[in-house]
Short mmCIF file of C-alpha atoms and ligand atoms in Angstrom, two decimals:
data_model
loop_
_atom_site.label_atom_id
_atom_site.label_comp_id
_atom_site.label_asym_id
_atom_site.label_seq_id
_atom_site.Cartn_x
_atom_site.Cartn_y
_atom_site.Cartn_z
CA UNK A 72 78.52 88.04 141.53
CA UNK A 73 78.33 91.57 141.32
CA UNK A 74 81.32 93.97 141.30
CA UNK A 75 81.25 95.84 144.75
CA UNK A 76 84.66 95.54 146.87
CA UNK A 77 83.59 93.92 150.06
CA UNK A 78 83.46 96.07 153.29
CA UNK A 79 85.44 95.55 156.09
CA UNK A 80 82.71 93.69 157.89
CA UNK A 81 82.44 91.42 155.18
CA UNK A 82 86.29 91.09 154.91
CA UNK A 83 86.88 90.27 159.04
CA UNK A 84 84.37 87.05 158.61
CA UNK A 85 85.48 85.79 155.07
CA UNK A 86 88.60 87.41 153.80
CA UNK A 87 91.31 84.17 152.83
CA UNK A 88 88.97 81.49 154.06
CA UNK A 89 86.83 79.30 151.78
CA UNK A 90 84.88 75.70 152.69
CA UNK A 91 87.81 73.25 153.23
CA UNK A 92 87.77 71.09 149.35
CA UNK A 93 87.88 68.32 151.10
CA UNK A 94 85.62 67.67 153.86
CA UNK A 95 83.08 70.95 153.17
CA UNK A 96 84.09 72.36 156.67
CA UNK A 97 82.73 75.81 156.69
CA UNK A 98 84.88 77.20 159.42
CA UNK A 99 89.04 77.44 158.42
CA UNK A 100 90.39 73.62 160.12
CA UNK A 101 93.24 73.71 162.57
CA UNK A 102 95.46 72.17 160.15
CA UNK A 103 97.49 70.70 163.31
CA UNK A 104 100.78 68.89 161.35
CA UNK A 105 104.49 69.66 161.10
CA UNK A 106 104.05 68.52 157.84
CA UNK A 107 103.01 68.33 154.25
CA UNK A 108 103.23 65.51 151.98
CA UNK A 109 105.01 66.17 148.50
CA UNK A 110 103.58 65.10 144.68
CA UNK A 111 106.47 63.59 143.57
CA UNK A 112 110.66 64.44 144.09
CA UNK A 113 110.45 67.98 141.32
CA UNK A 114 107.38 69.23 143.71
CA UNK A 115 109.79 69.13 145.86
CA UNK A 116 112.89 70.90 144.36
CA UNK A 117 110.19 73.70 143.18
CA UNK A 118 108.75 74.28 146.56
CA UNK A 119 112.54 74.07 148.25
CA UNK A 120 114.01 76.64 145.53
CA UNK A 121 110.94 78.99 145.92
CA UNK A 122 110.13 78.10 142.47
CA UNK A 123 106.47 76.97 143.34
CA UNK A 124 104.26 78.30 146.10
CA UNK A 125 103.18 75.37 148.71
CA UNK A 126 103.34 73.98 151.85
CA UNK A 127 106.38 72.85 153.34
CA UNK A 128 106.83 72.42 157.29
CA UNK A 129 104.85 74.62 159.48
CA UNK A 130 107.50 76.85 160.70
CA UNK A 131 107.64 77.85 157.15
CA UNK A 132 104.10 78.27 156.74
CA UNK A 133 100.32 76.03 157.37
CA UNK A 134 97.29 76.40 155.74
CA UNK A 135 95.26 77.94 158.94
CA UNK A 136 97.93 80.35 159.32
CA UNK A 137 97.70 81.23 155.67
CA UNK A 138 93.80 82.20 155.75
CA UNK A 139 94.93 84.73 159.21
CA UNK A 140 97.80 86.07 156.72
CA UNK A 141 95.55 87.09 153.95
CA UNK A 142 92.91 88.06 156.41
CA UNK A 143 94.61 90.66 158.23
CA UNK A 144 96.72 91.99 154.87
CA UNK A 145 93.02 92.30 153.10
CA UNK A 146 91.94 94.21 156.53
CA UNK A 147 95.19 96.20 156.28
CA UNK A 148 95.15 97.34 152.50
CA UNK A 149 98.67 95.32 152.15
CA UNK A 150 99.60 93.09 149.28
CA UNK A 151 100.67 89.91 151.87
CA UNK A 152 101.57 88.95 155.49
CA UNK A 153 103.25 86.93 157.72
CA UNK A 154 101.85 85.17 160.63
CA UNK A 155 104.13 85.01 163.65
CA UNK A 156 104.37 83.49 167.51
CA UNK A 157 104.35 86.89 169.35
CA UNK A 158 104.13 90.89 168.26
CA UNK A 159 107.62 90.50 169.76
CA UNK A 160 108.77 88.07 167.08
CA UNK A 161 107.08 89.98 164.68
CA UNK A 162 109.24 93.06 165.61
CA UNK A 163 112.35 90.85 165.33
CA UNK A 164 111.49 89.41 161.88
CA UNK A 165 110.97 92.72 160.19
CA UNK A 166 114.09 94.34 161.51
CA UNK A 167 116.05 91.73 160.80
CA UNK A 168 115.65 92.26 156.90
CA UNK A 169 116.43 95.58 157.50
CA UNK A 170 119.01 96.48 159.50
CA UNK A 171 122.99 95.30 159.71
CA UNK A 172 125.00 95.21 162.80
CA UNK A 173 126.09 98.89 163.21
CA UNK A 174 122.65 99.90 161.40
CA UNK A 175 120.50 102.21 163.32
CA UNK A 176 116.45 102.78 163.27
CA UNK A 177 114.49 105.75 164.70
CA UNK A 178 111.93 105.14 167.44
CA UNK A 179 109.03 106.83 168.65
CA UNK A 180 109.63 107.22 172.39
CA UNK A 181 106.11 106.61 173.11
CA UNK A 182 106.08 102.66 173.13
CA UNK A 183 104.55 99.97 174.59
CA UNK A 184 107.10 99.21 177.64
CA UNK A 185 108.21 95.78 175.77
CA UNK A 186 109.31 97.08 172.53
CA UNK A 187 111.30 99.81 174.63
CA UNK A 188 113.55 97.12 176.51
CA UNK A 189 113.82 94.75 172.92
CA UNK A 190 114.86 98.06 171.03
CA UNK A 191 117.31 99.02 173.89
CA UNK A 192 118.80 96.29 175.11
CA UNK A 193 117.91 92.54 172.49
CA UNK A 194 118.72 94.74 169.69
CA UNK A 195 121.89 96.31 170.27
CA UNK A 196 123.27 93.23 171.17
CA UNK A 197 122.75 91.75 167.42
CA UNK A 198 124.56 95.88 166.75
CA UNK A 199 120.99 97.30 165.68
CA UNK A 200 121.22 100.75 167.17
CA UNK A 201 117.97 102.42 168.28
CA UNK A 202 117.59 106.33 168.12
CA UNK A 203 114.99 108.01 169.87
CA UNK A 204 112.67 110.09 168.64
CA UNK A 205 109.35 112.31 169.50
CA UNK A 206 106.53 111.66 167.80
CA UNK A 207 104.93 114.93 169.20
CA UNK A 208 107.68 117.15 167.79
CA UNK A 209 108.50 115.48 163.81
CA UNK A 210 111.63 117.62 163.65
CA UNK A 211 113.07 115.02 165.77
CA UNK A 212 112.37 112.39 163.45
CA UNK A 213 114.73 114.74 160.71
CA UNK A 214 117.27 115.21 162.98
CA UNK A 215 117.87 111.83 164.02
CA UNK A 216 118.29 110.57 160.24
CA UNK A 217 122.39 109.38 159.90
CA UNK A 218 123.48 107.62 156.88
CA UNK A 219 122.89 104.21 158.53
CA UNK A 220 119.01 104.88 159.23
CA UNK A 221 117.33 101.60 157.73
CA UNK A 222 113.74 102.38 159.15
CA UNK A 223 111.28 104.41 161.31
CA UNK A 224 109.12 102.67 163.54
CA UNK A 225 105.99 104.00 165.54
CA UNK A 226 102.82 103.28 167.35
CA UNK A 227 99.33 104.35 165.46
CA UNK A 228 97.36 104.94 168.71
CA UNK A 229 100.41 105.18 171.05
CA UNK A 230 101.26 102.57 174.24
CA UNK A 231 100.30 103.42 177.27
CA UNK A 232 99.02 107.22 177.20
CA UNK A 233 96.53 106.51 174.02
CA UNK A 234 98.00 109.77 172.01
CA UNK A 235 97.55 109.35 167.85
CA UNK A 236 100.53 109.52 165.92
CA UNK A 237 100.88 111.87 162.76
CA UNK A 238 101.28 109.15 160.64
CA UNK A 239 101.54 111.11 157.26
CA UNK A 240 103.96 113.99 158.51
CA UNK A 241 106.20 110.87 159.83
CA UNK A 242 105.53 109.26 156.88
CA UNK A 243 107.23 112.32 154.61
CA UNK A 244 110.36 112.18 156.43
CA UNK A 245 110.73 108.62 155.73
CA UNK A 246 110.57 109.02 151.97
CA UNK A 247 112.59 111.80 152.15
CA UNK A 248 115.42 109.97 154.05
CA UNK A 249 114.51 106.65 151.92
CA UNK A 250 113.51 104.52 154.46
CA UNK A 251 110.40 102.52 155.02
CA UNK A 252 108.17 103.56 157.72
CA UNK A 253 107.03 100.73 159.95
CA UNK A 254 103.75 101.23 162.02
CA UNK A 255 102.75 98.87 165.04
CA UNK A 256 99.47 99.45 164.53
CA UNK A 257 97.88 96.65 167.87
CA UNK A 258 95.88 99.47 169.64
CA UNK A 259 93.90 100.87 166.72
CA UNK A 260 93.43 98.12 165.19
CA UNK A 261 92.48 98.14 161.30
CA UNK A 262 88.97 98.98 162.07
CA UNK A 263 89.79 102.44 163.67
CA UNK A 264 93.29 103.09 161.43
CA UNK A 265 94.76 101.57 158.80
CA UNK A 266 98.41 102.96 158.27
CA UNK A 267 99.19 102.19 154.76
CA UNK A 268 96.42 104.40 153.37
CA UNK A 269 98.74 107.34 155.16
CA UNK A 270 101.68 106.32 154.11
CA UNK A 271 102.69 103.38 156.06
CA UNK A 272 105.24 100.66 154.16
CA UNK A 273 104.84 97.74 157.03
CA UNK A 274 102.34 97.27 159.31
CA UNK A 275 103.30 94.96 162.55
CA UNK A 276 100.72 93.50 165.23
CA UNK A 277 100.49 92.15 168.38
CA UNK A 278 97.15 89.71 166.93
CA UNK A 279 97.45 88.92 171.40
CA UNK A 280 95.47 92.08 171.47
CA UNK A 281 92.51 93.45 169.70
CA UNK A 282 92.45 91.40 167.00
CA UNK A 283 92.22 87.70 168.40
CA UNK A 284 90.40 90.32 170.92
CA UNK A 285 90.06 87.32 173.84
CA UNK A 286 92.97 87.55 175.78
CA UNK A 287 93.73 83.58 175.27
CA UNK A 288 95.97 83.85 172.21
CA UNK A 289 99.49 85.27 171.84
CA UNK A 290 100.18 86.13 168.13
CA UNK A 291 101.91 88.37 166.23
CA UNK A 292 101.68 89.47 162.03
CA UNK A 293 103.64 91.40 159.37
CA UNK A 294 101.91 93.11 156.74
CA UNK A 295 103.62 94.22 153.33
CA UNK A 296 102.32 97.40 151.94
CA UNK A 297 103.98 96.63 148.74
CA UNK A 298 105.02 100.32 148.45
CA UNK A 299 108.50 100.32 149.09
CA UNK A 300 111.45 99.98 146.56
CA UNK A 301 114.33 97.73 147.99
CA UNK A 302 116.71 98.11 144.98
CA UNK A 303 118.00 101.40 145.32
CA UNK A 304 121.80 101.69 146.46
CA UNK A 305 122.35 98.65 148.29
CA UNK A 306 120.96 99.81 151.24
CA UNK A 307 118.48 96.50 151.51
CA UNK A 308 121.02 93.54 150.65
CA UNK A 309 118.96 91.06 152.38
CA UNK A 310 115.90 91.86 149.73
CA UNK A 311 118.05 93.38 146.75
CA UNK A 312 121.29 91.07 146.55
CA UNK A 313 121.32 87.48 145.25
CA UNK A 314 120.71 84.97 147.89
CA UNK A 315 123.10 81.72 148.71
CA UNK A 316 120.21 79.85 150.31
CA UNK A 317 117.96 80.00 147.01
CA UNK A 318 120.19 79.26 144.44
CA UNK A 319 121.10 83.11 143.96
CA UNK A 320 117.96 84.93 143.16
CA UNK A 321 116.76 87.95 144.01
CA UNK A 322 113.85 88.63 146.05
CA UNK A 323 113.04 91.93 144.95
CA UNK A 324 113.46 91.03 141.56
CA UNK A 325 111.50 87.74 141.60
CA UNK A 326 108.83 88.52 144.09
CA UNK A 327 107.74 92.53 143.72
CA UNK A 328 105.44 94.55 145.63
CA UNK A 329 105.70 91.64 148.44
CA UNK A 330 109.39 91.05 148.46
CA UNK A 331 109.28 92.04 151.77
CA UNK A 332 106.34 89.77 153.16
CA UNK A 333 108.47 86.97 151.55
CA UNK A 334 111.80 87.94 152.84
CA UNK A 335 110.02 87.80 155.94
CA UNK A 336 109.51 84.16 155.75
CA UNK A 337 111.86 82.89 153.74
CA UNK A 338 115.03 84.46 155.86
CA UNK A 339 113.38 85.67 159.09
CA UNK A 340 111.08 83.05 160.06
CA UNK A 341 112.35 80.11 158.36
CA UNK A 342 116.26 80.82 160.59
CA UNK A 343 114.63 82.35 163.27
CA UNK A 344 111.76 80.15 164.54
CA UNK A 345 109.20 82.16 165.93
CA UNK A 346 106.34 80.00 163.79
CA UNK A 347 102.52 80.93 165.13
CA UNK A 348 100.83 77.42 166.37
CA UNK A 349 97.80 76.74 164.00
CA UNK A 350 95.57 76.72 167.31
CA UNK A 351 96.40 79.73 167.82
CA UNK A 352 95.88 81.43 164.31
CA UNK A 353 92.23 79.55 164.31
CA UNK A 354 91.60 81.35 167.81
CA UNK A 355 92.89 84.90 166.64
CA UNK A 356 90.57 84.16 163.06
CA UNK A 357 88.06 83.66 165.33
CA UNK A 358 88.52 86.96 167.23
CA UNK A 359 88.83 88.99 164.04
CA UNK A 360 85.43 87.81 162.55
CA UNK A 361 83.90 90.46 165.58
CA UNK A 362 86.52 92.57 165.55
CA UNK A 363 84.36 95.35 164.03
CA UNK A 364 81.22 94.69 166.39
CA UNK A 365 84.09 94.49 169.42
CA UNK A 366 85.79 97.53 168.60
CA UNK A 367 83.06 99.83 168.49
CA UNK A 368 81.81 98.98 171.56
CA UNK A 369 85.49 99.05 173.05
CA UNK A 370 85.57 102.55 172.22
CA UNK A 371 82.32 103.98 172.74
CA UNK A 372 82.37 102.27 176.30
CA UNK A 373 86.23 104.01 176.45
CA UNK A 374 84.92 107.17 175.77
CA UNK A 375 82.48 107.16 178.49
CA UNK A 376 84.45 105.83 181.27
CA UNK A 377 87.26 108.70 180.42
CA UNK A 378 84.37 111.46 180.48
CA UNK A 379 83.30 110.04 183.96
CA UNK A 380 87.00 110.26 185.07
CA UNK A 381 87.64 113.84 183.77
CA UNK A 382 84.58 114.44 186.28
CA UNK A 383 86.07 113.25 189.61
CA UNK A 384 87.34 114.84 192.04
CA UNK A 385 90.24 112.05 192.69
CA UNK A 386 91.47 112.13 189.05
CA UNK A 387 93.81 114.85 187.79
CA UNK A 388 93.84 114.46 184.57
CA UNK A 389 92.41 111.76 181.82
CA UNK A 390 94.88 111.24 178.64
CA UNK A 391 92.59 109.73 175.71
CA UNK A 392 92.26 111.35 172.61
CA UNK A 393 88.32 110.72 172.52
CA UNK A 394 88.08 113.64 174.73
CA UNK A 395 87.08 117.36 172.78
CA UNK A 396 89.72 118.73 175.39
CA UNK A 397 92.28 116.28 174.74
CA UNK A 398 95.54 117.66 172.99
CA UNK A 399 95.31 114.31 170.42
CA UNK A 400 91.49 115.20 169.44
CA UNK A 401 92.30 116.96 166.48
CA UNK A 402 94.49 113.83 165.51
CA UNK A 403 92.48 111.51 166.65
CA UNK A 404 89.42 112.86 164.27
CA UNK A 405 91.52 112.98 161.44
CA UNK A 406 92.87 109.04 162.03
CA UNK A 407 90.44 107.40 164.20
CA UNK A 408 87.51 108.72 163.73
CA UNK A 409 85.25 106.00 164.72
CA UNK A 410 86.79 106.05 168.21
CA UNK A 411 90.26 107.15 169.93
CA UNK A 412 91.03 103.14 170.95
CA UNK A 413 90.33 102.00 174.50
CA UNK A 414 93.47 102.06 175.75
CA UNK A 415 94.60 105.15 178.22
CA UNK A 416 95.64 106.66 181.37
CA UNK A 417 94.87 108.80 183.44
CA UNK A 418 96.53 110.42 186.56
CA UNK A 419 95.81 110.74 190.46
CA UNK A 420 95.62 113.63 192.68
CA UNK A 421 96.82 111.17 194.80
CA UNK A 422 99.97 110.03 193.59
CA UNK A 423 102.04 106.33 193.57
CA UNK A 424 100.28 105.03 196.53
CA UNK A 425 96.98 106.17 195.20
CA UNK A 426 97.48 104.41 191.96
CA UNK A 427 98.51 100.98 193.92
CA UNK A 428 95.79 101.47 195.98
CA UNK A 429 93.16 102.26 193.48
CA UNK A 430 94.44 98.77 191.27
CA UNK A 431 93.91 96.70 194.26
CA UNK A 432 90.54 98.01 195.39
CA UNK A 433 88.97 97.62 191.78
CA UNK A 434 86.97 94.17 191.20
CA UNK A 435 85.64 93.98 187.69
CA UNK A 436 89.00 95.41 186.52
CA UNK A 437 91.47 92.36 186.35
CA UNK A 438 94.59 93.53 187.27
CA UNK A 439 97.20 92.40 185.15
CA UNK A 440 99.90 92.91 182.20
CA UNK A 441 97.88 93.28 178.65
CA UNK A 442 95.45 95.07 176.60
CA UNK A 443 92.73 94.55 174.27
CA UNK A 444 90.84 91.90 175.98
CA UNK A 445 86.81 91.33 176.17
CA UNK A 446 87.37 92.11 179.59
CA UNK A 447 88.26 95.67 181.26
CA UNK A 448 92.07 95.66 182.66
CA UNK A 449 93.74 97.95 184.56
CA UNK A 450 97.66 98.30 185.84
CA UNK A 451 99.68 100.41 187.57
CA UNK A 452 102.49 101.25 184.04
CA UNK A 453 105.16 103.37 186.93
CA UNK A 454 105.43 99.87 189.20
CA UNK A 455 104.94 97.19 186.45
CA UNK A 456 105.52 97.40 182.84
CA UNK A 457 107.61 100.50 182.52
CA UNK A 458 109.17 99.67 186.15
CA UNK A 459 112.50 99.37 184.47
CA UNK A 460 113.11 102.96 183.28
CA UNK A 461 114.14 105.67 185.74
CA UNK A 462 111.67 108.41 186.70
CA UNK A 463 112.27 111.02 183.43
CA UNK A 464 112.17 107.89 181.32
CA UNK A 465 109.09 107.25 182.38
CA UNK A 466 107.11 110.21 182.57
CA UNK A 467 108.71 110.72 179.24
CA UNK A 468 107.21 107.77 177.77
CA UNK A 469 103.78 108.80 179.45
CA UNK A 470 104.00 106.92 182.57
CA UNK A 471 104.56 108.89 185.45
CA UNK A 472 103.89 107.25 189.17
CA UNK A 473 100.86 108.99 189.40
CA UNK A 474 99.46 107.23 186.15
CA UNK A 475 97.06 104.46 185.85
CA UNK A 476 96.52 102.53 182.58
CA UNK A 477 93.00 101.03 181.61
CA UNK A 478 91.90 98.76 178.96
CA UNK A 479 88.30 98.95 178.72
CA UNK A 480 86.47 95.87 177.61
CA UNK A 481 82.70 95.31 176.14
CA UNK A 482 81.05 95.04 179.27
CA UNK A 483 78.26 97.48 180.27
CA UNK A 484 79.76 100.75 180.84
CA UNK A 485 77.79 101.36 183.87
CA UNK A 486 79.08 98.70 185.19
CA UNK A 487 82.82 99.89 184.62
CA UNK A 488 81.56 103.03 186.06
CA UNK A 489 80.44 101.84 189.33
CA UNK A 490 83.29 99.75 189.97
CA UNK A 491 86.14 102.50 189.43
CA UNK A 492 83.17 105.01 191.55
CA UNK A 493 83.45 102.84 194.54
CA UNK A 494 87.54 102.20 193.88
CA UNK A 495 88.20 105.65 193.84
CA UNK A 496 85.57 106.96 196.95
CA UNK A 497 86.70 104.60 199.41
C1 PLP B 171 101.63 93.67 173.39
C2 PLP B 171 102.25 94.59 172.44
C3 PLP B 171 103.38 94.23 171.72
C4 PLP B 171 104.08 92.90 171.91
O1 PLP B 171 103.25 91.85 171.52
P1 PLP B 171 103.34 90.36 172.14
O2 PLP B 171 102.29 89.62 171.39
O3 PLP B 171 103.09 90.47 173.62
O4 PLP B 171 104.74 89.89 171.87
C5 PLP B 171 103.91 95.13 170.81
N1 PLP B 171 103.33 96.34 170.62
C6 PLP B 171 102.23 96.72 171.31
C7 PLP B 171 101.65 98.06 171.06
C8 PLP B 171 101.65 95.87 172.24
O5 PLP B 171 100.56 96.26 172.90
#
């Protein structure tokens, strides 16, 4: 064996897997049981006390799911992860390690339409407070830290406009206010960004995305920097106080630089549920082993279809940070640059009705509510996802009614081309 660190290719097809000892299998086994048989009655009380690692029950943890965890944390420079049923749950499990009721966090207001309504409404009925934020202006970030800040959390490449976040100068105030920064990092994906080399201390995905990459797999991961210190002042009880359920230790203490990835499991998912099917984590494995190949081509097919855009007469403005004239392209080289993502909008000279019309007269665009599929989608954000917010809410959060969200896929950019051509001329 020689001594090089494996690239990232090399990492998305082997990272965490090996043959299966048993039967030779080359590719990771759905390992499709509740359940795992114990040595003898101490194997047991070991594994129950957290005294020796090992499989349980599989809302606690399965084998395929464990190959997917170390995957993605090798991908994603962390030290562990956690494998969840949704991005959603994902977003659940970390706060709720965090935060108190009467705790606040500080939000980016540029979110995918989702986490907006679980901040705002889901969350403050378990009394976590969301504060906004503007990721364009970091002052706000600053000004919005109160004693009972617990965490920061934004989007990499940013849901639905596309704009890169300043990762490191959001990243500063965090340490300064002693708070972990948490980065939902689904659009870039670890092949364009990986947060934790700028200062990221968790890294959440929604795996339903780019990484399982297929659109037939909802998924959802934590990953544990390891950076963080949860001791200090009692602000972290959950990580830095003993725990009743585990005969009083520590997690902090006993587990390190990934306390957190453990709390994670052994509080969030283990009492909250949200466990990822083992189908599911074999599909999304499956996904990632391309991700690199499918990523590239997402974005260099991206930037085309935005240059073609910025060129018609129908189209008032494009919003991706590929673009030279873009007001992210000096970002978006310094984070992303192999490619800006393939996720953006743009707007219509032709307002709301144009941007219905234009979604119903595309055919190789599917029409529907996701991202970060093979296949190019396209929706309407103003009418659909980010229906729900009144009109300044929504051009705040980059989705006017004149805006139109695509998702561009791997097909043949020409192809893309001529379809939104004849979508737009008729
Ligand atoms: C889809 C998405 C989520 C939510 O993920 P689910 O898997 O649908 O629960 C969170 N953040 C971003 C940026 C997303 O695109």
């Amino acid at each position: 064996m020689s001594d090089r660190l494996p690239g990232f290719s090399t990492l998305a097809v082997h990272a965490g897997a090996q043959p299966d000892p048993t039967t030779g299998a080359r590719a990771t086994p759905i390992y499709q049981t509740t359940s795992f048989v114990f040595n003898d009655a101490d194997h047991a009380a070991s594994l129950f006390g957290l005294q020796a690692f090992g499989n349980i029950y599989t809302r606690i943890g399965n084998p395929t799911n464990a190959v997917l965890e170390e995957r993605v944390a090798a991908l994603e420079g962390g030290t562990a992860a956690l494998a969840v049923a949704s991005g959603h749950a994902a977003q659940v499990v970390v706060l709720q390690q965090l935060l108190q009721p009467g705790d606040e966090f500080i939000a980016a207001r540029k979110l995918y339409g989702g986490s907006i309504n679980q901040f705002t409404h889901a969350f403050k009925s378990f009394g976590w407070n969301v504060v906004w934020a503007d990721s364009d202006d970091i002052a706000s970030f600053e000004r919005a830290v109160t004693p009972r800040t617990k965490a920061i959390f934004i989007e990499s490449i940013a849901n639905p406009g596309g704009s890169i976040t300043d990762i490191e100068a959001i990243s500063t105030v965090a340490r300064k206010a002693g708070v972990p920064l948490i980065v939902d990092n689904t659009l870039a994906s670890p092949y364009l960004i990986r947060p934790i080399d700028h200062g990221a201390d968790i890294v959440v995905h929604s795996l339903t995305k780019f990484l399982g990459g297929h659109g037939n797999s909802l998924g959802g991961i934590i990953v544990d920097a390891g950076t963080f210190d949860w001791s200090t002042g009692g602000k972290y009880p959950m990580l830095s106080e003993p725990r009743p359920e585990y005969h009083g230790i520590r997690l902090q203490e006993t587990f390190g630089n990934f306390a957190f990835a453990i709390a994670c499991r052994v509080l969030g998912l283990r009492d909250l549920g949200p466990a990822l099917s083992p189908f599911n984590a074999f599909m999304i494995l499956t996904g990632i082993e391309t991700l690199p190949l499918r990523m590239q081509k997402h974005c260099d097919n991206a930037k085309a279809v935005a240059e073609f855009l910025a060129g018609h007469p129908a189209v008032a403005s494009v919003s991706y940070a590929g673009l030279a004239s873009d007001k992210y392209n000096q970002l978006a080289r310094k984070y992303a640059p192999k490619g800006a993502g393939a996720v953006f909008t743009f707007s219509l000279r032709g307002g709301y009705d144009a941007g219905v019309s234009l979604v119903s007269k595309l055919q190789l665009f599917s029409h529907l509510a996701n991202v970060g599929d093979t296949r190019s989608l396209v929706i309407h954000p103003a009418s659909t996802t980010h229906s729900q917010l009144d009109d300044a809410a929504k051009v705040k959060s980059g989705a006017g009614p004149d805006v139109v969200r695509l998702s561009i896929g791997i097909e043949d950019k020409e192809d893309l081309i001529a379809d939104l051509e004849q979508a737009l001329g008729a």
